[in-house]
XYZ file of C-alpha atoms in Angstrom:
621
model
C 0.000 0.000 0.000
C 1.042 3.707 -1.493
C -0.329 4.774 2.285
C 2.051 2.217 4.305
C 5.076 3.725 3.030
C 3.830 7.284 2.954
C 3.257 7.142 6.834
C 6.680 4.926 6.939
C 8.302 8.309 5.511
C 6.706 10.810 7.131
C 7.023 8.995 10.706
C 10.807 9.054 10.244
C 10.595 12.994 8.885
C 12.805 15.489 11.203
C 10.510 17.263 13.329
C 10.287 20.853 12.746
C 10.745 22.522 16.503
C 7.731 21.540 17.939
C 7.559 20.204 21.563
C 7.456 16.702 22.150
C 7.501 15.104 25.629
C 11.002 14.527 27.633
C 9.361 11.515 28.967
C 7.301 8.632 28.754
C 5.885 5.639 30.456
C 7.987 2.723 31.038
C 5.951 0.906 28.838
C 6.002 1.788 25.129
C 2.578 3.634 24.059
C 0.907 2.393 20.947
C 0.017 4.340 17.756
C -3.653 5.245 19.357
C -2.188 6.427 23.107
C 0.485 8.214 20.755
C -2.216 9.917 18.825
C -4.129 11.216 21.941
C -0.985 12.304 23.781
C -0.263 14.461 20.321
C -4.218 15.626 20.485
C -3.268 16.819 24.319
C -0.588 18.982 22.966
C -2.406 20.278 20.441
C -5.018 21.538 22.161
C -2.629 23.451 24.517
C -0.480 24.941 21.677
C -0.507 27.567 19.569
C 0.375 28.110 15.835
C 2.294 26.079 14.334
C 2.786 24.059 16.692
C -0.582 23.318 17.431
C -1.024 22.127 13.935
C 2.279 19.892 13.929
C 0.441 17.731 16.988
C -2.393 17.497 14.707
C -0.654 16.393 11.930
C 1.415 13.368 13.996
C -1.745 12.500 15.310
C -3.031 11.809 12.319
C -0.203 9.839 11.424
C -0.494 7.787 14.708
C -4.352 7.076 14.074
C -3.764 5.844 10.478
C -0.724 3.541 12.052
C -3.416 2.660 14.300
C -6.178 1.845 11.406
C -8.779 4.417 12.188
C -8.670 6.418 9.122
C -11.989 7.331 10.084
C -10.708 9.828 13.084
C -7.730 10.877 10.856
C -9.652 12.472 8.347
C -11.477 14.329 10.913
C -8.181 15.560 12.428
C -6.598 16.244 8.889
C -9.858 18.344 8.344
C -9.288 20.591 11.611
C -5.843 21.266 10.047
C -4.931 25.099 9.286
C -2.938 24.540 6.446
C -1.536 28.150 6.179
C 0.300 27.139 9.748
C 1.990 24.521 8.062
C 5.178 25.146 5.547
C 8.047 23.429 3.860
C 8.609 19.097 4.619
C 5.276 19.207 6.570
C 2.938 20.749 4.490
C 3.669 18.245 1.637
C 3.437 15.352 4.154
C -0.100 16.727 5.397
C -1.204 17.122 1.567
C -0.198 13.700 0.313
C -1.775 11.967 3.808
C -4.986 13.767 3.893
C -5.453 13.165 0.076
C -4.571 8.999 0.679
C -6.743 9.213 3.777
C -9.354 11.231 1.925
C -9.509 8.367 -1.110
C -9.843 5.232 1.590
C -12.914 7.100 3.140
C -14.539 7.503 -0.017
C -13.815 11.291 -0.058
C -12.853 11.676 -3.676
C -12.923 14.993 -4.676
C -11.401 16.190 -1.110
C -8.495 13.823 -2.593
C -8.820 15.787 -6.011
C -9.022 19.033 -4.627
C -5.789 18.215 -2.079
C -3.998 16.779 -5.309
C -4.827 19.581 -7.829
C -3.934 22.398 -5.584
C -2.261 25.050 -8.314
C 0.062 26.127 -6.211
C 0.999 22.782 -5.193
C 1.234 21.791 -8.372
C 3.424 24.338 -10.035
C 5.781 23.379 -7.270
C 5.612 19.439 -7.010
C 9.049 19.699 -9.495
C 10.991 20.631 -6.850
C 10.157 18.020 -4.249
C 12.622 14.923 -3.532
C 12.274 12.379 -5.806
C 10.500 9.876 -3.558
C 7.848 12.548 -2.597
C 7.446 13.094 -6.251
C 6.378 9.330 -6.922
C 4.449 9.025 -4.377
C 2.456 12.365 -5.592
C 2.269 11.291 -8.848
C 0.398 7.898 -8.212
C -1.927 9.086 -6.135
C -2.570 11.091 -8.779
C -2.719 8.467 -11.456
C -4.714 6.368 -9.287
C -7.251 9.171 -8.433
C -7.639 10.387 -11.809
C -8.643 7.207 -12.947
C -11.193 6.301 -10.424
C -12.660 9.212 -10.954
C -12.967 8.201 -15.183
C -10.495 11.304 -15.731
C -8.572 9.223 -18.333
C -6.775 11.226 -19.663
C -5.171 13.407 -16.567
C -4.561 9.956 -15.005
C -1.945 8.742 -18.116
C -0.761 12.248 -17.981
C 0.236 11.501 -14.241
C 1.422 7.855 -14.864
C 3.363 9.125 -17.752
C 5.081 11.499 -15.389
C 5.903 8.641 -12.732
C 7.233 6.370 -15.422
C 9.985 9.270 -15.516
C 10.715 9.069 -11.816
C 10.995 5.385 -11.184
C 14.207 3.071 -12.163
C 12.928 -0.049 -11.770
C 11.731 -2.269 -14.787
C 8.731 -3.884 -12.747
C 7.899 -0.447 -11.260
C 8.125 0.355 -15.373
C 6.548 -2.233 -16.669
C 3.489 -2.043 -14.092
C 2.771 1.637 -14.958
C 3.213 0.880 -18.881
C 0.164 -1.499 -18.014
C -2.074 0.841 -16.356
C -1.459 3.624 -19.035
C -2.742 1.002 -21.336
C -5.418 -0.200 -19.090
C -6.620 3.103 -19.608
C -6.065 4.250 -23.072
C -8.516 1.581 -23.797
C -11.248 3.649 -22.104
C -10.894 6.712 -24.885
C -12.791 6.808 -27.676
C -11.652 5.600 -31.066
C -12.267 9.213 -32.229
C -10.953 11.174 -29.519
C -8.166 9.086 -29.586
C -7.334 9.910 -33.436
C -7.445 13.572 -32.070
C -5.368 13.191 -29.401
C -2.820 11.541 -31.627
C -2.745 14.813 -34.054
C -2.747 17.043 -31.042
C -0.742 16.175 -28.505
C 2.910 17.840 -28.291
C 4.267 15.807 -25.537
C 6.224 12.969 -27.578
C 5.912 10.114 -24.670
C 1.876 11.249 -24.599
C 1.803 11.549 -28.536
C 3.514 7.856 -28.638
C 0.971 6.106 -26.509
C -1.775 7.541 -28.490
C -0.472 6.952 -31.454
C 0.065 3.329 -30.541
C -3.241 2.822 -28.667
C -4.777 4.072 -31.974
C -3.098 2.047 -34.536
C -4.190 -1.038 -32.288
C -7.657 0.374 -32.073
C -7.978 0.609 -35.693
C -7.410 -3.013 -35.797
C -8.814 -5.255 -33.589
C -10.955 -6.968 -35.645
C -7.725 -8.475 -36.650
C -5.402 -9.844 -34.395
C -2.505 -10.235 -37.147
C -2.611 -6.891 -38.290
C -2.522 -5.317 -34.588
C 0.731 -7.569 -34.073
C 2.092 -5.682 -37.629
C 1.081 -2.824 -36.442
C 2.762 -3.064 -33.105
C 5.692 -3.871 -34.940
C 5.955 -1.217 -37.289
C 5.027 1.203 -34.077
C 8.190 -0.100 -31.997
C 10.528 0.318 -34.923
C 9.704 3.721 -35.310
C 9.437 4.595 -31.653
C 12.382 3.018 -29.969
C 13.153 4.705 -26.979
C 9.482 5.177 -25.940
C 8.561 3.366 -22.171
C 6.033 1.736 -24.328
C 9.157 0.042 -26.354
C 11.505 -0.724 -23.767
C 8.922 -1.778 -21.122
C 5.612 -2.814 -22.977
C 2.501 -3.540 -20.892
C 2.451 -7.088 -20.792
C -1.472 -7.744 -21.984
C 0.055 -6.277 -25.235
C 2.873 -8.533 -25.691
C 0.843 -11.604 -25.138
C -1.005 -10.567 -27.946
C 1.997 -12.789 -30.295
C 1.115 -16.124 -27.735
C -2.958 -15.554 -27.955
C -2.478 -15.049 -31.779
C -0.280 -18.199 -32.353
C -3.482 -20.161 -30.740
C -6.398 -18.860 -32.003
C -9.748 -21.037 -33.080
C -9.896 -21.638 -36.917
C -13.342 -22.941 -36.532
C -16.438 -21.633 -34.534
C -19.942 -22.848 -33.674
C -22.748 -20.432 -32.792
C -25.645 -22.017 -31.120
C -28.776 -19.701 -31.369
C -32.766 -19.516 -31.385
C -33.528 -19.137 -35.009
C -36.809 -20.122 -35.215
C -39.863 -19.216 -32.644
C -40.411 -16.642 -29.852
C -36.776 -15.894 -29.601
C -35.870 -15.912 -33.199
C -35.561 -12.243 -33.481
C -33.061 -12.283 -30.878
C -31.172 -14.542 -32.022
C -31.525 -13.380 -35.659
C -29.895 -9.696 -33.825
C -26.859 -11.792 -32.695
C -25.940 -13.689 -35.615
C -26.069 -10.006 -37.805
C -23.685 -8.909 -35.498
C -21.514 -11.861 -35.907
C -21.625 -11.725 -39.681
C -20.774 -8.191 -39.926
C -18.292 -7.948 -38.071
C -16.685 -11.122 -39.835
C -17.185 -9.528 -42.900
C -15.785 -6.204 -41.742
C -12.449 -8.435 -41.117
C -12.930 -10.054 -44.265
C -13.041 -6.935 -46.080
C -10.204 -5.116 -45.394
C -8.451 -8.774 -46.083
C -7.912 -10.116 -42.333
C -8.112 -13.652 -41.452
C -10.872 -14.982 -40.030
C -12.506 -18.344 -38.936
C -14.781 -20.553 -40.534
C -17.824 -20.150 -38.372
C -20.996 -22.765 -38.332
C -24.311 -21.682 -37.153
C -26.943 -24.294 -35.641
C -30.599 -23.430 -34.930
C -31.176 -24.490 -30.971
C -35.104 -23.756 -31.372
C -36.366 -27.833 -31.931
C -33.663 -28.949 -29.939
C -35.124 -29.800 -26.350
C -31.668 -30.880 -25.121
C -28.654 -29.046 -26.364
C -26.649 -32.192 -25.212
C -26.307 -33.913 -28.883
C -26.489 -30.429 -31.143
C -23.375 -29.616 -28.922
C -21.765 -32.444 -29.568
C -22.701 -32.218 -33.129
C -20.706 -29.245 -33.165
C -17.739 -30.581 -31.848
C -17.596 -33.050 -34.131
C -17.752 -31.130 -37.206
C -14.722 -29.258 -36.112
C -15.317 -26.484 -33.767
C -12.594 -25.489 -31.749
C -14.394 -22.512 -30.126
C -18.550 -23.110 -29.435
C -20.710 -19.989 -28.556
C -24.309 -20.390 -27.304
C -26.574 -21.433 -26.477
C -29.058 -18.410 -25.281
C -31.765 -20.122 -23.492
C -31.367 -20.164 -19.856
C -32.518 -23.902 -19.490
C -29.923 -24.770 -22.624
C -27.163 -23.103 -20.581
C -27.959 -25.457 -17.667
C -27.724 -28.366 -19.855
C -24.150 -27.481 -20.665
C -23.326 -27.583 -16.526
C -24.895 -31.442 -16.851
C -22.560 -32.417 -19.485
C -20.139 -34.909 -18.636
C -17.222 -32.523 -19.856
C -16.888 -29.357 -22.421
C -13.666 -30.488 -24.477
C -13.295 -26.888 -26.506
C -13.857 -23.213 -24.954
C -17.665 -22.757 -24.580
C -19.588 -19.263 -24.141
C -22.997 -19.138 -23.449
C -24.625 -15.952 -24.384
C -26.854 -15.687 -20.941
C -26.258 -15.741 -17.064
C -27.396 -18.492 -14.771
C -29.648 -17.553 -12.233
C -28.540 -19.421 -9.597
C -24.740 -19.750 -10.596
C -22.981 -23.330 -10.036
C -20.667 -23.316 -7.552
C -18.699 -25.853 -9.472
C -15.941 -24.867 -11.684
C -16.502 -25.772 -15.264
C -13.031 -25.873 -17.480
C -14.358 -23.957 -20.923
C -17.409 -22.808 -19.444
C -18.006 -19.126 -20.019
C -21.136 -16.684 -19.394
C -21.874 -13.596 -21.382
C -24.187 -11.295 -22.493
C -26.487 -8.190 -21.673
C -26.439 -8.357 -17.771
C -29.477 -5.931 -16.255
C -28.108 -6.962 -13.149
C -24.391 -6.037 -13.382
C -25.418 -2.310 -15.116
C -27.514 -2.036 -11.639
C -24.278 -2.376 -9.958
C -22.813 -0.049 -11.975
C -25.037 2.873 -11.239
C -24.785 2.312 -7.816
C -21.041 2.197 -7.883
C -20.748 5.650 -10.183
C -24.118 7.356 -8.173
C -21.871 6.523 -4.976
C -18.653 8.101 -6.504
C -20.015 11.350 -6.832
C -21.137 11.286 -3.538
C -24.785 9.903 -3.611
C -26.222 8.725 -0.194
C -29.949 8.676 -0.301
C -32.054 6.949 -3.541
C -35.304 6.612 -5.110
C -35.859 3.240 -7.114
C -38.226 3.247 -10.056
C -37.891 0.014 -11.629
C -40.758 -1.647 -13.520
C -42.333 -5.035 -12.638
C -40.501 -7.066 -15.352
C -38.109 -9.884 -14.347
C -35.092 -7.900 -15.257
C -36.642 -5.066 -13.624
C -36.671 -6.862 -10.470
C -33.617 -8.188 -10.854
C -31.967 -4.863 -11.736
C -33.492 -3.279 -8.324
C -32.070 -6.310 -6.313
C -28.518 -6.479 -7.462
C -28.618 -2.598 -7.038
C -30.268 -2.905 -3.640
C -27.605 -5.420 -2.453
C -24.809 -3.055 -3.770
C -25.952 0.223 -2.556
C -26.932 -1.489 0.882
C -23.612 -2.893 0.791
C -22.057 0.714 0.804
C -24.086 1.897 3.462
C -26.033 3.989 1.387
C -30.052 4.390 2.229
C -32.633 3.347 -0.249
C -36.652 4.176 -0.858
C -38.282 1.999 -3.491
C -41.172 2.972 -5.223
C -43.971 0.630 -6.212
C -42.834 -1.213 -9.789
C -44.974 0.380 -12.873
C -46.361 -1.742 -14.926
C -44.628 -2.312 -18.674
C -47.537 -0.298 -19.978
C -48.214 2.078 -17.532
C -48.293 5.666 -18.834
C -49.244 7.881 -15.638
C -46.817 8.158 -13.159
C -48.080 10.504 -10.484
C -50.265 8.901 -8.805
C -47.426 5.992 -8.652
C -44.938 8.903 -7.261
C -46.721 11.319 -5.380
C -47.306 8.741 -2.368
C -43.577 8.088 -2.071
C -42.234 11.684 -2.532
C -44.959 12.308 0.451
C -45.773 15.522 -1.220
C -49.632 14.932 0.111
C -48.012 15.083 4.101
C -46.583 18.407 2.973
C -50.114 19.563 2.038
C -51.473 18.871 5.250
C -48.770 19.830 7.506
C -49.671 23.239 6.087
C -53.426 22.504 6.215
C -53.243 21.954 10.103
C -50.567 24.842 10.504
C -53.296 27.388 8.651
C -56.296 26.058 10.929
C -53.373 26.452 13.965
C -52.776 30.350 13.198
C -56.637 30.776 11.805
C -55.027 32.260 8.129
C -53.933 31.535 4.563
C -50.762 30.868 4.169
C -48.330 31.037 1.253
C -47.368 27.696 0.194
C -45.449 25.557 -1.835
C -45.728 21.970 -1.137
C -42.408 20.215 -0.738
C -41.256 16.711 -1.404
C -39.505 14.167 1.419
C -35.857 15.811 2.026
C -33.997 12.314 2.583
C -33.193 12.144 -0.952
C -29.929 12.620 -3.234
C -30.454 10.128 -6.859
C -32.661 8.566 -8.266
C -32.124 5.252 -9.644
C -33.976 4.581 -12.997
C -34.385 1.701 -15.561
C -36.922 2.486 -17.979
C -37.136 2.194 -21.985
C -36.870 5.538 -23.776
C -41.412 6.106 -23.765
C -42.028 6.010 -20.364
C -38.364 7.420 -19.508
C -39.759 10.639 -20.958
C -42.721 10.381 -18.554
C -41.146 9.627 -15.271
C -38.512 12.203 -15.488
C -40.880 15.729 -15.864
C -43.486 14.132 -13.671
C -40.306 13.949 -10.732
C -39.963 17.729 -11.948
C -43.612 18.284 -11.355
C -43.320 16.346 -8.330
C -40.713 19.365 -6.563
C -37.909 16.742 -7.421
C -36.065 18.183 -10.354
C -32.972 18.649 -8.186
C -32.606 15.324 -7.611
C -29.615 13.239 -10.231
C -31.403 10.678 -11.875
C -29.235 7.944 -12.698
C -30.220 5.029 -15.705
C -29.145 1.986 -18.260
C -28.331 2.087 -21.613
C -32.376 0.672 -21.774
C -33.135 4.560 -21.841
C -30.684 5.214 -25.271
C -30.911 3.088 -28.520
C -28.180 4.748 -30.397
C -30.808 7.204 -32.704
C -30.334 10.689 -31.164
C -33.673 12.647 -31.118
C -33.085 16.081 -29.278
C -37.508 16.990 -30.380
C -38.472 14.038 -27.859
C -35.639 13.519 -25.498
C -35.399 16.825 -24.636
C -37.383 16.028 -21.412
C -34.231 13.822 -20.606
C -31.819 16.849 -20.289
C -29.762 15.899 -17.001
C -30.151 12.258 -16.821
C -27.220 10.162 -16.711
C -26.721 6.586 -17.878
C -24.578 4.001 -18.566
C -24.208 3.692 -22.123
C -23.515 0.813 -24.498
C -20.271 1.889 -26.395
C -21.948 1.869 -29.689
C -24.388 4.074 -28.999
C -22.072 7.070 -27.920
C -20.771 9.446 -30.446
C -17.513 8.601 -31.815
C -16.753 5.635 -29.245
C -16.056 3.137 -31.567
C -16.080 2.755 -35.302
C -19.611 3.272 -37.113
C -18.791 0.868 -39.937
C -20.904 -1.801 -38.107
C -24.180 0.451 -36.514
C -27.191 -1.787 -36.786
C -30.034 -1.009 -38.599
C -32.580 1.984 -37.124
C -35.502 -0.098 -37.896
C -34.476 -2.853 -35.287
C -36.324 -2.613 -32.089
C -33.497 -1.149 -29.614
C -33.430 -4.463 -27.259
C -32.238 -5.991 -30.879
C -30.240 -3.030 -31.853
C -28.265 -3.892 -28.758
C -28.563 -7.505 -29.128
C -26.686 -6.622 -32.944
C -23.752 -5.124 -30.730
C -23.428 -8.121 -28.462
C -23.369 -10.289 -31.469
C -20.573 -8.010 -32.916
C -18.622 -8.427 -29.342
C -19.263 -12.159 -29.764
C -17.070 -12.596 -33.057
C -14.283 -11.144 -30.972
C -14.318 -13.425 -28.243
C -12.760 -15.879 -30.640
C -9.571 -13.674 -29.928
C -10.532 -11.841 -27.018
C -10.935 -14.709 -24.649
C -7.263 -15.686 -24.669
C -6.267 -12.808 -23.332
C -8.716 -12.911 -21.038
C -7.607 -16.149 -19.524
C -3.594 -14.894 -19.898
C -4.627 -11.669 -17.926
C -7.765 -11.656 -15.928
C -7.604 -7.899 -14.849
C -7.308 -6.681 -18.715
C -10.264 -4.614 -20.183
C -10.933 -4.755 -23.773
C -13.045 -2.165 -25.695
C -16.097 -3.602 -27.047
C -19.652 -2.451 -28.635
C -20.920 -3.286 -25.441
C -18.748 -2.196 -22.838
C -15.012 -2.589 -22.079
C -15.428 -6.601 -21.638
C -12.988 -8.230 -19.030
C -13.185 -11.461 -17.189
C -14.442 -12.338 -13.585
C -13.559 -15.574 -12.330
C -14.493 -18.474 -12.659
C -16.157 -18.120 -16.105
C -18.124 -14.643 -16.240
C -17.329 -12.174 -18.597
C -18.692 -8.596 -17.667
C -18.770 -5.297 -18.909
C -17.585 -2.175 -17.681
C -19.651 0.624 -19.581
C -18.979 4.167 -20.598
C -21.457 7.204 -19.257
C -23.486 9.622 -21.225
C -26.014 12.323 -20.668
C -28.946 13.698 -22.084
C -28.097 17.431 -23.033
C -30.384 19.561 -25.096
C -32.049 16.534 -26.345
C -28.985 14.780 -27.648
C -26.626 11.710 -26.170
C -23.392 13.088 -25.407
C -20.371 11.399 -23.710
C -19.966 11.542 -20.136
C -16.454 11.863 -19.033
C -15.868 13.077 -15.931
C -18.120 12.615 -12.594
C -20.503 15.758 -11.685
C -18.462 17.235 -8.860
C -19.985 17.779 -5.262
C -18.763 20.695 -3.101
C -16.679 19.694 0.240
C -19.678 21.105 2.060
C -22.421 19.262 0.444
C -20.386 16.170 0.753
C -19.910 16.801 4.378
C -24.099 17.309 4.567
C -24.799 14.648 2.938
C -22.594 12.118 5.136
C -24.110 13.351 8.228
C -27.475 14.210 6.964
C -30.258 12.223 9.483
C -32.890 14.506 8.162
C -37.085 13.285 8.042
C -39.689 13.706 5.613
């Protein structure tokens, strides 16, 4: 941990002519009696000195594990006391202590100081490191891609050791993955730094391709030989250079296992599209690609022989099937000889381990998560649930439930709507409690015997609200919560509320909302050479994507398995592996802003002072 050794450093620092005690007990104190001895003398001192016991009691409490107590301490600090060695080892410690408690932007603001800043060149060496990856590591949490491989960048010029190299090579990658294929093209032609300009320019060539594993590893080549000296060159990130071993071992032939035929034809019509085009997108620009075999699964009660079927024919690679039951089928198998992806999640996951077996696919549940962990982020304590009465409705609002619970954040769930419902008030006033607010003024006029001037409020315990609804009612729910008195509150959704068509005349009442946002349906994120057709129904316009992310597996899934933390940029989401055998995505953010879908980039930034309300906020309706 960055914070062991920053408090190893700072506890060893010379103190600056402060008092500390002649004495002490015959028994050594620990970091907590240390801590309140220094609180002691800080209460009976005077600047600086006062704020010198505060800042080694903070030290002593985070030796002691209660980060909790330090970061009310650090917040009592009067920096302007503080100068020189001491006022960089207060920064860096309340900005570490600030990220473990959740208190992000403190951390940003503590880290982005100008001043600060303009000065951090002149600091040792070792301070500078430390700076600069809590930087990187903030930055990045925070989705600010590109300040976070400025910083990395920056400590890849400060470190010596090829690990230390090699490690941060790997996280700059990690993240150029995250940037647009568009904005990354721009970057390329913009940038004047030539270690910044190289990593683009790399990241892009690499993006262009990877359709087409072969001509990535050319392009890497050709890169390297014109870049030599660059960190990228001399350290590589390792998911990069396994790209050669994945390569040397990839499937020649495929079977896809879909519903052709029957109530989920469409669907499975959606994914094979998506397969197709995107092999013939490879195909096209003269890339190899594998000989893939499609079988219909819709007569097929038991996928047990059709599966088989397919490995007998040759498939070195089997995706499929859809169905829930057919994915079961696969767990009662007596073994899965070749790689095997099935294009849905179990319910009730085995807690066996299956060698080849693989789950993937459009996960209500793990976008849930999602919103909770970015709602959270920006500081979110307090949410309002409108989720309709669907099954992956309900099993949206559980796994986001269990994850905002989790976090200790409070949550109010109204009743679900129905999937044709088109009036919501009388579905939200109840919950909002505006009708209490009526009558608490009703009794207080008949109290004073007079009129009063009223407007009725909503219930003040809220922050968010947590939304999954398809674009129609979307539109509905979000100006009757402005009707409601709740147009202040951040309504968070799923890429169910955005089918890739921008159309500012009707989304206009969207303006505000964020979501999380399948790749393809963002501006510029990835290549439109493969957009599905407008006329599709959007569950199959994303169901065209996920077939498109499918073909890729066939080359994707190696590196998976080589590196499990490595992210790679799909239509869907940036797709990376959780193990055992499930294969999530991490999606992008946009917002709805004068009626069109625009990238969101960087979290919506709360104030110190609303953050410190809102943690300590026990307010009623």
């Amino acid at each position: 941990m960055v914070l062991l050794g920053l408090v190893l450093v700072l506890s060893g620092c010379t103190q600056t002519g402060h008092d500390t005690p002649k004495t002490g007990p015959a028994t050594p104190l620990g970091p907590a009696e240390r801590a309140e001895q220094a609180l002691s003398l800080a209460a009976n001192s005077i600047a600086p000195h006062r704020q010198l016991h505060q800042l080694d009691a903070a030290e002593f409490l985070v030796l002691a594990g209660d980060n909790q107590q330090a970061l009310k301490v650090l917040s009592s600090v009067d920096q302007n006391a503080l100068s020189g060695q001491r006022l960089v080892d207060f920064r860096l410690l309340f900005a570490e202590v600030a990220m473990g408690q959740e208190r992000f932007f403190l951390a940003r603001d503590l880290l982005t100081d100008p001043e600060f800043t303009a000065n951090a060149g002149q600091l040792p060496t070792s301070l500078q490191v430390k700076w600069q990856k809590l930087r990187g590591e903030l930055f990045s949490l925070l989705g600010e891609d590109e300040q976070s491989i400025r910083a990395y960048a920056e400590l890849s010029s400060l470190v010596t050791s090829t690990g230390e190299q090699t490690d941060i090579s790997e996280a700059i990658w990690r993240l150029l993955t995250h940037i647009s294929q568009k904005h990354l093209a721009a970057l390329q032609a913009t940038e004047s730094d030539p270690v910044l300009q190289g990593w683009y320019t790399l990241a892009s060539r690499v993006r262009e391709n990877q359709g087409d594993m072969d001509k990535q590893l050319r392009e890497i080549t050709d890169w390297q030989i014109k870049w030599p000296d660059h960190p990228a060159a001399l350290n590589p990130p390792p998911s990069l250079t396994a790209l050669q071993e994945v390569a040397n071992n990839l499937p020649e032939q495929i079977a896809v296992l879909l519903p052709l035929q029957g109530s989920l034809a469409e669907a499975g019509k959606a994914i094979r599209g998506g397969i197709l085009s995107a092999w013939y997108d490879v195909r096209g620009a003269r890339g190899n690609t594998p000989f893939i075999r499609f079988y219909d699964t819709s007569s097929s009660d038991d996928i047990g022989p059709l599966y088989q079927q397919a490995i007998n024919e040759g498939a070195e690679l089997i995706i499929g099937p859809v169905q829930r039951e057919k994915v079961s089928q696969l767990l009662d198998l007596p073994e899965l000889p070749v790689p095997t992806v099935a294009l849905n999640y179990l319910d009730t996951p085995s807690t066996e381990v299956r060698q080849n077996f693989f789950q993937f696919g459009l996960s209500s549940t793990a976008e849930a998560r999602q919103v909770a962990d970015r709602a959270w982020l920006e500081g979110r304590r307090f949410a309002l649930a409108i989720t309709p009465d669907s099954s992956s409705g309900i099993r949206a609002l559980a796994a986001f439930r269990e994850r905002w619970q989790e976090r200790g954040g409070t949550l109010v769930e109204v009743p679900a709507y129905g999937v044709s419902q088109s009036d919501f008030i009388a579905l939200l006033k109840p919950t909002l409690q505006i009708e209490q607010s009526i009558e608490r003024n009703g009794r207080l006029q008949r109290l004073l015997g007079k009129q009063l001037a009223h407007t009725p409020r909503r219930r003040q315990d809220l922050d968010m609200v947590f939304l999954i609804a398809p674009p129609n009612q979307a539109r509905q729910i979000k100006p009757t919560l402005d009707f409601l008195f709740a147009s202040d509150l951040q309504v968070y959704g799923t890429s169910q509320l955005f089918s890739g068509i921008q159309d500012p005349r009707h989304n206009r009442d969207l303006d505000g909302v964020r979501f999380s946002a399948m790749p393809w349906t963002l501006p510029g994120y990835n290549a439109d050479s493969m957009r599905p057709a407008e006329d599709l129904e959007p569950i199959y316009r994303h169901m065209f994507a996920l077939g498109i992310d499918t073909y890729h597996l066939h080359q994707w899934l190696g590196q998976m398995l080589l590196f499990p933390n490595i992210r790679l940029p799909g239509n869907t989401g940036m797709l990376y592996l959780t193990p055992p055998d499930t294969i999530d995505r991490e999606q992008p953010w946009g917002v709805f802003k004068n009626g069109r879908v625009v990238p969101a980039i960087q979290l919506q930034k709360k104030t110190l002072e609303a953050e410190q309300q809102t943690a300590s906020s026990d307010q009623t309706p």
